[in-house]
PDB file of C-alpha atoms in Angstrom:
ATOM      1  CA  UNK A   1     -23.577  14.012  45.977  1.00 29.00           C
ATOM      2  CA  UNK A   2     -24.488  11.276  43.538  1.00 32.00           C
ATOM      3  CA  UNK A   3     -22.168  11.239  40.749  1.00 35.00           C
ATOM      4  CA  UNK A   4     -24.104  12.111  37.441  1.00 31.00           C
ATOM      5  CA  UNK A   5     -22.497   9.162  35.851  1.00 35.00           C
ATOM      6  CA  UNK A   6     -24.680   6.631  37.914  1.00 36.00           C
ATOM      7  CA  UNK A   7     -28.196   8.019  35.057  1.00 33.00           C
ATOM      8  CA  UNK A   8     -30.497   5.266  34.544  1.00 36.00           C
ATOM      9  CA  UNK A   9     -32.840   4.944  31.656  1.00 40.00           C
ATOM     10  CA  UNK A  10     -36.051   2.526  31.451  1.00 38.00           C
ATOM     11  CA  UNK A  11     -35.169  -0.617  28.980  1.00 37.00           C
ATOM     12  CA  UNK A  12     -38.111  -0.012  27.003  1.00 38.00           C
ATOM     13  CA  UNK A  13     -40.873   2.952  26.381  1.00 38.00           C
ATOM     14  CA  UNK A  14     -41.010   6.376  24.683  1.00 35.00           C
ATOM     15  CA  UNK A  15     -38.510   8.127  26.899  1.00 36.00           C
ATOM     16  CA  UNK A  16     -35.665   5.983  26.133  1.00 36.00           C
ATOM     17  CA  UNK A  17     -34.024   8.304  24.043  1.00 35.00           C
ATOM     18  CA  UNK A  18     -34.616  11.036  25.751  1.00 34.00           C
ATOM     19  CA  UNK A  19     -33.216   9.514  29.094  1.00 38.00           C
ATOM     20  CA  UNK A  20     -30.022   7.690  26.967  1.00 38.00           C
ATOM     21  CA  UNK A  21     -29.663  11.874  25.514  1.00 35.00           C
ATOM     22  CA  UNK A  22     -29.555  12.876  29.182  1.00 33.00           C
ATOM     23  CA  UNK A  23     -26.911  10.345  30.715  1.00 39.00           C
ATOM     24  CA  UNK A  24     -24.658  11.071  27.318  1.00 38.00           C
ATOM     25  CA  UNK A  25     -24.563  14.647  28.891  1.00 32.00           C
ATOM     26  CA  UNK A  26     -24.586  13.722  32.311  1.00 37.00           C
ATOM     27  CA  UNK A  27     -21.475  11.180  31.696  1.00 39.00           C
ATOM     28  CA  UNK A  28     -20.086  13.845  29.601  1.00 37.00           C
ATOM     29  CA  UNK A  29     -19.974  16.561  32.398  1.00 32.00           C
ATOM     30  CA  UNK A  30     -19.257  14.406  34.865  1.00 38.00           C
ATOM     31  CA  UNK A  31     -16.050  13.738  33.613  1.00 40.00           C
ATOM     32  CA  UNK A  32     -15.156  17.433  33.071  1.00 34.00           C
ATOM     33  CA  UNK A  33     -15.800  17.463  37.012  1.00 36.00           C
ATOM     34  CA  UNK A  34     -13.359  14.717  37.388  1.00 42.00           C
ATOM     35  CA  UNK A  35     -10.323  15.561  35.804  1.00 48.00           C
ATOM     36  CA  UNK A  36      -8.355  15.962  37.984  1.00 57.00           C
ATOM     37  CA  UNK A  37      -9.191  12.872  40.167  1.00 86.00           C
ATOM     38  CA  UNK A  38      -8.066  10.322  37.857  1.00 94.00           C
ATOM     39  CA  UNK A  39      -5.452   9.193  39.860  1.00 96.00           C
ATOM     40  CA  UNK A  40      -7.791   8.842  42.927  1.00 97.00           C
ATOM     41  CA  UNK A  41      -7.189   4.871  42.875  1.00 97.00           C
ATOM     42  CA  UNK A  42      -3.565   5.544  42.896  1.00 98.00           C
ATOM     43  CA  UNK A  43      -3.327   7.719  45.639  1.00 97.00           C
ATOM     44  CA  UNK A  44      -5.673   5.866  48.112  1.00 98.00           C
ATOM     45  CA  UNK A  45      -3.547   2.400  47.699  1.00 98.00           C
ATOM     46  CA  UNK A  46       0.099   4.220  47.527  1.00 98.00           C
ATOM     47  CA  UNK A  47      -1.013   6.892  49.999  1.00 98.00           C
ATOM     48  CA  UNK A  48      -3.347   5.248  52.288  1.00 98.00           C
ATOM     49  CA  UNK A  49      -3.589   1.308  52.320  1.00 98.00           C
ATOM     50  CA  UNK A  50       0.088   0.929  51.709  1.00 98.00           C
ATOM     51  CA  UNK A  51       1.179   3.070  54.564  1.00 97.00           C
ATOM     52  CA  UNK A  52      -1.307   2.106  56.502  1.00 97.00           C
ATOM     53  CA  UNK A  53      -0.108  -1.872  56.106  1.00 97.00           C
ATOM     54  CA  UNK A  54       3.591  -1.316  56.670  1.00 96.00           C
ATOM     55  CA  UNK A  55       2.555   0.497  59.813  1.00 97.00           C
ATOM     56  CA  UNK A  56       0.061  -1.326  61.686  1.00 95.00           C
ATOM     57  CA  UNK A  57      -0.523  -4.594  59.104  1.00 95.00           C
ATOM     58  CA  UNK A  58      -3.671  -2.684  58.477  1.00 96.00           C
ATOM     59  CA  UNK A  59      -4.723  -2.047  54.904  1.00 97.00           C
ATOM     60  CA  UNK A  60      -7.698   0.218  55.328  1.00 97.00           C
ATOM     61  CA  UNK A  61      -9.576   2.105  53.590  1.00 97.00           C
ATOM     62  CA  UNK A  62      -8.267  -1.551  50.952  1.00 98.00           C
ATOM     63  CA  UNK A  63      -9.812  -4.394  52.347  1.00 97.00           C
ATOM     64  CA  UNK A  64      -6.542  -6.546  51.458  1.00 97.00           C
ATOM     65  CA  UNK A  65      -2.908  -5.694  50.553  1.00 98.00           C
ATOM     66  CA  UNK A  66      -1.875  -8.918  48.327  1.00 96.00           C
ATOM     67  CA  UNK A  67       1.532  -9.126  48.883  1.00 94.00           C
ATOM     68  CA  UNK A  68       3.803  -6.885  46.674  1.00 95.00           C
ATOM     69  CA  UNK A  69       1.976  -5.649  43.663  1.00 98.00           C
ATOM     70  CA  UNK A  70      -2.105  -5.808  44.471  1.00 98.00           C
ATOM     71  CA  UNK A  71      -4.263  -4.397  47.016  1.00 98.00           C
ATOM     72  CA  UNK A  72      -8.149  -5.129  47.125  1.00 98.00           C
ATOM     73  CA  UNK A  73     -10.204  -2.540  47.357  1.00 98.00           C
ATOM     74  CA  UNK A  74     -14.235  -1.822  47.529  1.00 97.00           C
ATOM     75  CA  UNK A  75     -15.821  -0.142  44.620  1.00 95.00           C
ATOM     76  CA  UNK A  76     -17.520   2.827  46.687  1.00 90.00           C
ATOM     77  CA  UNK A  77     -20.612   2.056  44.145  1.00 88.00           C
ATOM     78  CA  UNK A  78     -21.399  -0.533  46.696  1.00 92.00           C
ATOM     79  CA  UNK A  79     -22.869  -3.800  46.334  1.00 95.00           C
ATOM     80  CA  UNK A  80     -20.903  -6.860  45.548  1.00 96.00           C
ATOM     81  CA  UNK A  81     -18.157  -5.340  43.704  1.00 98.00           C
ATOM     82  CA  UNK A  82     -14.295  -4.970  44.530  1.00 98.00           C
ATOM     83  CA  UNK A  83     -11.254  -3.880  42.854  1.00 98.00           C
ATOM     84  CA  UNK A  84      -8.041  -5.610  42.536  1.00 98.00           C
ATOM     85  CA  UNK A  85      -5.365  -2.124  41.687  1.00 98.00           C
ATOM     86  CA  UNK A  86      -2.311  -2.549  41.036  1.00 98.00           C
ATOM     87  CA  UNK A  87       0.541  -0.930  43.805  1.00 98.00           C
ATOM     88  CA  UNK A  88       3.177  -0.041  41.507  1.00 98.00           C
ATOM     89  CA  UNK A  89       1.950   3.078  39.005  1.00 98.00           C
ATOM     90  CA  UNK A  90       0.372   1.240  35.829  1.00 98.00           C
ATOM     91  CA  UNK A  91      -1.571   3.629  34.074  1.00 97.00           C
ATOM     92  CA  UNK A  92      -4.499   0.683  32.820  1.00 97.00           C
ATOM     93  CA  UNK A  93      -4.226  -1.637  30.019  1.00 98.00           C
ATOM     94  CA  UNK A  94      -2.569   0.194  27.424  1.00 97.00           C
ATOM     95  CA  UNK A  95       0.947   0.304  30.245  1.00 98.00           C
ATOM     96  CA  UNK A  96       3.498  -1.599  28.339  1.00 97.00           C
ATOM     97  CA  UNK A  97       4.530  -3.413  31.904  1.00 97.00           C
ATOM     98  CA  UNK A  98       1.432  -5.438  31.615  1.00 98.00           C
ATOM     99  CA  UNK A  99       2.948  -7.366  28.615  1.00 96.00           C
ATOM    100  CA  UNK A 100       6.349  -7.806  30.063  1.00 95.00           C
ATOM    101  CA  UNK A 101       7.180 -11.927  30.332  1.00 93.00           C
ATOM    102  CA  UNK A 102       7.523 -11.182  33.934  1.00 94.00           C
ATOM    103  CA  UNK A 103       4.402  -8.534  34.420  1.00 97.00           C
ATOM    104  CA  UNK A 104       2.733  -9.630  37.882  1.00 97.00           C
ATOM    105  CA  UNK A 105      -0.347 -11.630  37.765  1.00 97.00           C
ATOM    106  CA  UNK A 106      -3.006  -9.170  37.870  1.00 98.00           C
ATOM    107  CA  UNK A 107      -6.062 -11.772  36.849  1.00 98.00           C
ATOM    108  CA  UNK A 108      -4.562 -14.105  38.778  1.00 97.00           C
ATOM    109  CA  UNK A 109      -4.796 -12.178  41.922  1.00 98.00           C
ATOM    110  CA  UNK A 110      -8.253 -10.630  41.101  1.00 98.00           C
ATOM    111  CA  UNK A 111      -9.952 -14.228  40.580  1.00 98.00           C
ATOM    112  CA  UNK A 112      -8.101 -15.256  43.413  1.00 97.00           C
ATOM    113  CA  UNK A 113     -10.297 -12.654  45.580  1.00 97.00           C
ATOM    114  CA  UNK A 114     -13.697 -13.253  44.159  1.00 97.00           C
ATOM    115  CA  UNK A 115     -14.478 -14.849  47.633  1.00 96.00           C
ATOM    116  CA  UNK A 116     -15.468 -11.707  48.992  1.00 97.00           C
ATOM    117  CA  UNK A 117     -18.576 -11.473  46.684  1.00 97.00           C
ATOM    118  CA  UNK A 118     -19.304 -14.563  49.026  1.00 96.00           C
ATOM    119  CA  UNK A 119     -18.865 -12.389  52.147  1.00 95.00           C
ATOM    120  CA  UNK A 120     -21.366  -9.347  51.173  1.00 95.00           C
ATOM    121  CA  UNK A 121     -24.168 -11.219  49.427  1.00 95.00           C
ATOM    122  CA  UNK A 122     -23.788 -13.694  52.522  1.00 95.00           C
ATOM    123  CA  UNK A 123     -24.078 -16.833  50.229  1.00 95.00           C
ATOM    124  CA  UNK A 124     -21.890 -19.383  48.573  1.00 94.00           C
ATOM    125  CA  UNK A 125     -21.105 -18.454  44.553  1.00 95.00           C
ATOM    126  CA  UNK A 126     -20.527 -20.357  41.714  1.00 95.00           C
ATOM    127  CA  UNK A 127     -17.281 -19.292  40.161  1.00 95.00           C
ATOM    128  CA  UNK A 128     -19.383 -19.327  36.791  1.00 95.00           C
ATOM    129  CA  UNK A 129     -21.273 -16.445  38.483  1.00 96.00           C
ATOM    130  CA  UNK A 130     -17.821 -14.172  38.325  1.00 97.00           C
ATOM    131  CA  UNK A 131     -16.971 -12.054  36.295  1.00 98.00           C
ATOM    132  CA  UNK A 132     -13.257  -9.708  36.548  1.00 98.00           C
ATOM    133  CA  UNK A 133     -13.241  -6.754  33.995  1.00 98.00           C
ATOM    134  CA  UNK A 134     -10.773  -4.103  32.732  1.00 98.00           C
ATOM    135  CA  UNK A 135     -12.192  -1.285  31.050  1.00 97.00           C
ATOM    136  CA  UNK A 136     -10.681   0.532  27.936  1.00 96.00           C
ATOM    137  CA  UNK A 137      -8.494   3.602  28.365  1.00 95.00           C
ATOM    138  CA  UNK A 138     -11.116   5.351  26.519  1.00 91.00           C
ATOM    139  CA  UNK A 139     -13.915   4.847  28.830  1.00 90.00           C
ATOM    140  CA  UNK A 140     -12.599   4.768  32.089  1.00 93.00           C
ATOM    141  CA  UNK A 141     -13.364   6.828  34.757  1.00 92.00           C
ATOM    142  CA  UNK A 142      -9.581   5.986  36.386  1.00 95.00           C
ATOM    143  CA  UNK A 143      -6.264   5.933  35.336  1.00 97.00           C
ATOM    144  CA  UNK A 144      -4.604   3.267  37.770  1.00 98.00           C
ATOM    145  CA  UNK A 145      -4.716  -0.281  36.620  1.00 98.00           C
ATOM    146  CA  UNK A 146      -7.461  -1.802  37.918  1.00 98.00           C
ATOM    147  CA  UNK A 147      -9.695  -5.216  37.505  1.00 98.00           C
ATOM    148  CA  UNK A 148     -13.645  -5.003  38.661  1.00 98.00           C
ATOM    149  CA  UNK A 149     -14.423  -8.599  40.742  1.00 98.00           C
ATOM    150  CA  UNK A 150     -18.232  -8.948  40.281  1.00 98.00           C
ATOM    151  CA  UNK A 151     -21.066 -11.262  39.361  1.00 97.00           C
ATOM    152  CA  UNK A 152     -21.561 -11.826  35.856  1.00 96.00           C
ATOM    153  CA  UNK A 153     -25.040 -10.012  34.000  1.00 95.00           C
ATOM    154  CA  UNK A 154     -27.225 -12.598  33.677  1.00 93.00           C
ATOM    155  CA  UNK A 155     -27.630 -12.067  30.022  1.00 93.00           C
ATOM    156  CA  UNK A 156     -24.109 -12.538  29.750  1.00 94.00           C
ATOM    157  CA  UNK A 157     -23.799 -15.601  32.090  1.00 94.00           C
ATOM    158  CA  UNK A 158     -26.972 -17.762  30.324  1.00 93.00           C
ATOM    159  CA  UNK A 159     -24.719 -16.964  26.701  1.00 94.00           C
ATOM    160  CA  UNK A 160     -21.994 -18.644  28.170  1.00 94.00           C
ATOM    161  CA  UNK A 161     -23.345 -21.506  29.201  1.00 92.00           C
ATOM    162  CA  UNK A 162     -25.452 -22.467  26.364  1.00 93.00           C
ATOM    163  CA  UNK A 163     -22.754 -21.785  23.608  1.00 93.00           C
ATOM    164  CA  UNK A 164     -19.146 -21.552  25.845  1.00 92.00           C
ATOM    165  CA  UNK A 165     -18.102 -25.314  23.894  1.00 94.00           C
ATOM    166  CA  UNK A 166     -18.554 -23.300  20.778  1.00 96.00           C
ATOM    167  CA  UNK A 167     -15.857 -21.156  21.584  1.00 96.00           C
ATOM    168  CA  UNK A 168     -12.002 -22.136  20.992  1.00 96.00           C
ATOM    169  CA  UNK A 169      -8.335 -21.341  21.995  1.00 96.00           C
ATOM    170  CA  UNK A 170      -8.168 -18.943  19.168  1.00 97.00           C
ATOM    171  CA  UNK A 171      -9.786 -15.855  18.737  1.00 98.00           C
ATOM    172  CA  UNK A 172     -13.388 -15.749  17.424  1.00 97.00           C
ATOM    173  CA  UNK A 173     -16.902 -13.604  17.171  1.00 96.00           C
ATOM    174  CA  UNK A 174     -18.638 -14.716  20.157  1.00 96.00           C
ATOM    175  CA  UNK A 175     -20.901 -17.225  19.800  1.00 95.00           C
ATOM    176  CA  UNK A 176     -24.856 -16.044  19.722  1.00 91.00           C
ATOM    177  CA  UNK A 177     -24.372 -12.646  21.178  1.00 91.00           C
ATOM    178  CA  UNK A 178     -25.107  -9.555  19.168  1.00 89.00           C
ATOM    179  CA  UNK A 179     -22.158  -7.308  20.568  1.00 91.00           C
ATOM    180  CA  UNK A 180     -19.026  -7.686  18.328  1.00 93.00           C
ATOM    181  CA  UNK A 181     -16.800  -9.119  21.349  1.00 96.00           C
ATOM    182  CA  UNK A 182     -14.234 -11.781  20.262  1.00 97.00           C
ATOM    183  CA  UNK A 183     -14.261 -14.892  22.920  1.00 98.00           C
ATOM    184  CA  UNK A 184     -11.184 -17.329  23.354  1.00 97.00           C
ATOM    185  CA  UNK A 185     -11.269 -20.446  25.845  1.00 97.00           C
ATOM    186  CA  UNK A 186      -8.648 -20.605  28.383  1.00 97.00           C
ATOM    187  CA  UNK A 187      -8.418 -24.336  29.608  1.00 96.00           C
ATOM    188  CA  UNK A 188      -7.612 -25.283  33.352  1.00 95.00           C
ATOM    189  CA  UNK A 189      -8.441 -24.517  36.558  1.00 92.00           C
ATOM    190  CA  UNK A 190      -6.647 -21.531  37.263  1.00 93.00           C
ATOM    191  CA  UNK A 191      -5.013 -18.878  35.920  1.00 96.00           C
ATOM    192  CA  UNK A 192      -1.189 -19.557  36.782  1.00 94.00           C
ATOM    193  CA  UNK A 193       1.431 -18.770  34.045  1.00 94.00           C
ATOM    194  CA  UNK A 194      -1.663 -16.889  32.048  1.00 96.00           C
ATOM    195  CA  UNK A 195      -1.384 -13.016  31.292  1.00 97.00           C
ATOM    196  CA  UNK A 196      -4.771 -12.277  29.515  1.00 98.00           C
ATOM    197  CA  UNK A 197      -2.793  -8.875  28.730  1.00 98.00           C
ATOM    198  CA  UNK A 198      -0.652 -11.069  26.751  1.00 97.00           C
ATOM    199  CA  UNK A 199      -3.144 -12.693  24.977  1.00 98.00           C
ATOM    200  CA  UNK A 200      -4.731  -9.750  23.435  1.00 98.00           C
ATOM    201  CA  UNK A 201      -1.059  -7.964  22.612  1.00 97.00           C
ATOM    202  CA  UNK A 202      -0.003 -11.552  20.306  1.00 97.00           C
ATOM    203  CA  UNK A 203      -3.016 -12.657  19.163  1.00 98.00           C
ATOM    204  CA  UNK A 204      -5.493 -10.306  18.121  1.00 97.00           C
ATOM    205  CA  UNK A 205      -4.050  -8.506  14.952  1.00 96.00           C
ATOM    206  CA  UNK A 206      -3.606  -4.908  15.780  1.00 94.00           C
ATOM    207  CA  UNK A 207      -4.296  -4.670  19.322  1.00 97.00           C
ATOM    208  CA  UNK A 208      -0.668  -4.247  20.421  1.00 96.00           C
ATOM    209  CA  UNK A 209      -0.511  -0.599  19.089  1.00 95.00           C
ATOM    210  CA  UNK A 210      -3.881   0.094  20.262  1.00 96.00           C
ATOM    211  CA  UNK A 211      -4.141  -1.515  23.508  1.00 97.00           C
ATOM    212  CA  UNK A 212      -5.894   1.583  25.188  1.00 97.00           C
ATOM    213  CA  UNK A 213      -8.911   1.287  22.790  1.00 96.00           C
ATOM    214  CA  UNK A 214     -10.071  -2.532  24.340  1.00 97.00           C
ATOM    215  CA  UNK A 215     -11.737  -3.988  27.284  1.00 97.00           C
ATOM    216  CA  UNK A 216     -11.193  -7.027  28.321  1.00 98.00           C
ATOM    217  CA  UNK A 217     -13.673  -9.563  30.331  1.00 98.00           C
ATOM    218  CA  UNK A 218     -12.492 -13.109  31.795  1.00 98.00           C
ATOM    219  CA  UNK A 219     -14.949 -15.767  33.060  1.00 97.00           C
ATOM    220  CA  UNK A 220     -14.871 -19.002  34.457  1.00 96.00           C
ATOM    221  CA  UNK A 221     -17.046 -21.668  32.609  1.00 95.00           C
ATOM    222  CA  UNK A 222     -17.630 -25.461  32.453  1.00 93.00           C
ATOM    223  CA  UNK A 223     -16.730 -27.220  29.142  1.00 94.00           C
ATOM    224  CA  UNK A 224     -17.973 -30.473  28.332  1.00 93.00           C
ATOM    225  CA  UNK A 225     -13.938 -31.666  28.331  1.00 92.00           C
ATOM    226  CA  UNK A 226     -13.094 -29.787  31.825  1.00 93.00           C
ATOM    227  CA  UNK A 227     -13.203 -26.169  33.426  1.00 95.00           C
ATOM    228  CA  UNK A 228     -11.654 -22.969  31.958  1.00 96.00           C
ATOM    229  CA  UNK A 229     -12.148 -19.596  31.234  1.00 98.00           C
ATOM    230  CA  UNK A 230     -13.496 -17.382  28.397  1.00 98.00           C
ATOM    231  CA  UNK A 231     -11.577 -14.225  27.894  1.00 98.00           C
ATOM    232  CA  UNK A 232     -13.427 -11.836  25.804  1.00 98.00           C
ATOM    233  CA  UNK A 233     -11.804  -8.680  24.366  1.00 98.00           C
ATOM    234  CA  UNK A 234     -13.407  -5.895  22.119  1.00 96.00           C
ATOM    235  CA  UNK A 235     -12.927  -2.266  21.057  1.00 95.00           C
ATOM    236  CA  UNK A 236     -15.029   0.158  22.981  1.00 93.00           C
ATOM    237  CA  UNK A 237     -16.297   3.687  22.182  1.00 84.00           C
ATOM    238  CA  UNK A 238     -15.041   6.438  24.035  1.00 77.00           C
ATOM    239  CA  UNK A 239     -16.947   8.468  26.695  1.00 66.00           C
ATOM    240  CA  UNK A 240     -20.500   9.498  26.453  1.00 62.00           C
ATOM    241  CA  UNK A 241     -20.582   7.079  23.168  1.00 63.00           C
ATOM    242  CA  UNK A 242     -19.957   4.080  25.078  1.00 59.00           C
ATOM    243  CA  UNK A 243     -23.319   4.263  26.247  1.00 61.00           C
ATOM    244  CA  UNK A 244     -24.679   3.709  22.824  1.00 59.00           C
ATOM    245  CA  UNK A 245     -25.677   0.139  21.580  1.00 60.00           C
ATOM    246  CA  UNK A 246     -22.902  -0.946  19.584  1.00 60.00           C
ATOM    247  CA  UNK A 247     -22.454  -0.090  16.497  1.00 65.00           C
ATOM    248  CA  UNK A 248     -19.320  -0.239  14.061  1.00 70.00           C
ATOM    249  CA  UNK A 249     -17.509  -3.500  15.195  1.00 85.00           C
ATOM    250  CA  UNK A 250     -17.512  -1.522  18.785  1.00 93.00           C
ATOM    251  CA  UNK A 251     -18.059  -3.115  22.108  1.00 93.00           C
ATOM    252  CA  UNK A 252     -19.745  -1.751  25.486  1.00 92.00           C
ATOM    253  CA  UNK A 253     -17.060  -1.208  28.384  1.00 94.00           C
ATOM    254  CA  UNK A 254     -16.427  -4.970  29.662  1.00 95.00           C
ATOM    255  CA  UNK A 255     -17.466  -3.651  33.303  1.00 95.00           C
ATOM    256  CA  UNK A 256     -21.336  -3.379  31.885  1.00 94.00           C
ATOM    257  CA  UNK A 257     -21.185  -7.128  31.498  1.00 96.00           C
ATOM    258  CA  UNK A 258     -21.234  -7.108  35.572  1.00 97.00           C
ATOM    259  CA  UNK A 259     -23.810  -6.850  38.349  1.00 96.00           C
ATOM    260  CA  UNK A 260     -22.936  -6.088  41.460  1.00 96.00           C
ATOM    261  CA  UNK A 261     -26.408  -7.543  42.991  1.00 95.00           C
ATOM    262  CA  UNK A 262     -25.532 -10.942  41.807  1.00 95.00           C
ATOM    263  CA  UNK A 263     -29.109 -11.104  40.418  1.00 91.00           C
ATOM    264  CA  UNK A 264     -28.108 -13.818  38.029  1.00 85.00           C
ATOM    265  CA  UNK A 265     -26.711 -15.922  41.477  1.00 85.00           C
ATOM    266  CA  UNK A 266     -29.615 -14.901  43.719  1.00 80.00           C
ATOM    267  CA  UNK A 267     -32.040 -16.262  41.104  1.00 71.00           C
ATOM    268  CA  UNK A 268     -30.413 -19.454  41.233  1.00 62.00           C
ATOM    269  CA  UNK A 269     -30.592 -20.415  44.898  1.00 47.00           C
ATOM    270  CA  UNK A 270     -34.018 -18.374  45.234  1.00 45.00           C
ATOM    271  CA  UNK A 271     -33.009 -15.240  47.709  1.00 41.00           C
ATOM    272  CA  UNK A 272     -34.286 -12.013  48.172  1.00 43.00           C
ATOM    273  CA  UNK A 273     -33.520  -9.583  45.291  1.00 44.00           C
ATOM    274  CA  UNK A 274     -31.895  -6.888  47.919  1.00 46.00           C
ATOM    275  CA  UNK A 275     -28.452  -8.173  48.780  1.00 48.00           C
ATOM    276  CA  UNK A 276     -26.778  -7.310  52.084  1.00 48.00           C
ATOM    277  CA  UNK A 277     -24.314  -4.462  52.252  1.00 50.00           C
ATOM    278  CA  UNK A 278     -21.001  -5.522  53.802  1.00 49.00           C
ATOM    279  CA  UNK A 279     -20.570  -2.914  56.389  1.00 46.00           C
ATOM    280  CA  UNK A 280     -17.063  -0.809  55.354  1.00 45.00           C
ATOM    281  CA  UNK A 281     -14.047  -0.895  58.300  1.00 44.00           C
ATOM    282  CA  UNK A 282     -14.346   2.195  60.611  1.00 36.00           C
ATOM    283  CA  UNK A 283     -10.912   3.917  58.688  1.00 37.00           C
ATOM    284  CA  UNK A 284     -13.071   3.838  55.337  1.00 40.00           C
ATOM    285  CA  UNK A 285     -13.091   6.955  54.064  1.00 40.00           C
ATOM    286  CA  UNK A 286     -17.037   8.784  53.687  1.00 37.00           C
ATOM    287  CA  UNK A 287     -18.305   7.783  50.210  1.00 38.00           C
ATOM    288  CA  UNK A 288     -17.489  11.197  49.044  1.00 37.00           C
ATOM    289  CA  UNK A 289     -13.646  10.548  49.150  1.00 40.00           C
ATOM    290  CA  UNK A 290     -14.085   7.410  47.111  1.00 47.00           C
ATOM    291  CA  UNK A 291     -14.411   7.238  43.275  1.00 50.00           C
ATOM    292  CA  UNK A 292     -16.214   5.924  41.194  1.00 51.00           C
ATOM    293  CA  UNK A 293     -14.496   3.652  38.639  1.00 56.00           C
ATOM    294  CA  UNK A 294     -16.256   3.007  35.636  1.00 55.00           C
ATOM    295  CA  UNK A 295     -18.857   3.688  33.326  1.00 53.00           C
ATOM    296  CA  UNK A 296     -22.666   3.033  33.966  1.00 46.00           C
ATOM    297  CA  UNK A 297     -24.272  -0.552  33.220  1.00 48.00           C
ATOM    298  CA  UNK A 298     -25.507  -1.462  29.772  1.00 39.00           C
ATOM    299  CA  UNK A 299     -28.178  -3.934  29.270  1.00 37.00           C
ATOM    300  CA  UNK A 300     -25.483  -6.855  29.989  1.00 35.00           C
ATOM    301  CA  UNK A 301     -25.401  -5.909  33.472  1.00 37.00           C
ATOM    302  CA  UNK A 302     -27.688  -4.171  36.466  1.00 33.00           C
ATOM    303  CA  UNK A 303     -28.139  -0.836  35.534  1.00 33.00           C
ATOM    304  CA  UNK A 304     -30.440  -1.467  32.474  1.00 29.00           C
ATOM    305  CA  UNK A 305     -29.876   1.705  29.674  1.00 27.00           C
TER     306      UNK A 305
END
């Protein structure tokens, strides 16, 4: 059965309102429904992939286990759109651990497996098409530690590169977007030595006691003095709210910046508008075993409402 989260409401026309009223009670029973399978995500890497690697050095139903402390996993939402979830038990972004001076890598890992958004749209993609989330406390649908790999929303992507030089190495209002998000550059190449955890917990005033309440949204971008990243951090409404347009210095869930069709990529190199499913590996477990992650789309990314 379709999860009642997945409600999608026209972008424009009289029964807007009435649709937005509808997913606010569809999100809002759904996750009644799901309370107790919040630790789905944990269970399927600790109980299943893990195992199943130490065994037979095969990580299904993950698609990867990244050495100690990641496994790779994809989002049963389908499209181009994995998970990078942490092995150990981290509860999401408001864990402590994630701040620690030796805290794994968690972005680091994620961006390093953005190549399989290569392998299901069956095309090459610009690394400023990708876009690795982490959803507030409040608004998630899971509570293991997890990062969504996608394509950026095209909204979100066409911001960055018309006003990413505008944006510095400390924390600011993003430049020309009307959500509330704060943007701050992160120069280089990669992401070795950098803990975007971190960055929030020391820089933004107030954050560190109230980790839980922010997303966080990292993005690779080309400044006019070399490559980086944008990190972009916000506080998000909690549950049905978070579908709402923002409103009171609140942010949407960073994983509605994302599109898992890529349509901002495919419109770039001209392809068809349906991308190819990857096909899962035979040990995958049925769709119904899998959750869902995260919230629905806002207009930064596919789902429109």
């Amino acid at each position: 059965m379709d999860d009642p989260a997945d409600t999608h409401c026209p972008s424009a026309g009289p029964s807007v309102r009435a649709c937005a009223a509808v997913a606010m009670l569809a999100i809002a029973t759904a996750g009644a429904c799901r309370g107790g399978d919040r630790d789905a995500l944990l269970h399927i890497v600790q109980d299943q992939c893990l195992p199943h690697w130490r065994a037979q050095q095969d990580p299904a139903p993950c698609t990867r286990v990244m050495g100690r402390d990641f496994a790779l996993l994809k989002d049963r939402k389908g499209g181009a759109h994995y998970l990078l979830i942490a092995t150990a038990t981290v509860r999401g972004i408001e864990d402590p651990v994630l701040t620690d001076a030796e805290a794994p890598n968690y972005f680091g890992a994620a961006w390093q497996a953005r190549d399989r958004l290569e392998a299901v749209m069956g095309m090459p993609i610009a690394d400023d098409a990708v876009g690795l989330a982490v959803n507030s406390a409040i608004a998630r649908g899971q509570d293991q530690l997890h990062i969504h790999i996608e394509c950026l929303g095209q909204r979100m992507r066409r911001l960055l590169q018309t006003d990413a030089d505008r944006i510095g190495e400390r924390w600011a209002p993003l430049p020309g977007s009307t959500e509330p998000f704060l943007a701050r550059r992160i120069p280089g190449r990669s992401l070795d030595g950098v803990n975007p955890f971190q960055l929030l917990a020391r820089e933004v005033p107030g954050a560190r006691r109230h980790m839980g309440d922010y997303t966080l949204v990292l993005a690779a971008v080309g400044f006019k003095d070399g490559p980086g990243f944008v990190l972009l951090t916000g506080r998000t409404a909690s549950g049905a709210a978070a579908l709402l347009p923002a409103h009171g210095g609140l942010v949407p869930p960073g994983e509605t910046l994302l599109d898992s069709t890529c349509e901002a990529a495919r419109t770039q190199v001209q392809l068809p508008s349906s991308p190819p499913e990857e096909p899962p590996p035979s040990s995958q477990p049925p769709p119904s075993l899998m959750p869902k992650s995260g919230p629905p789309r806002s207009g930064f990314g596919s789902g429109g409402g």
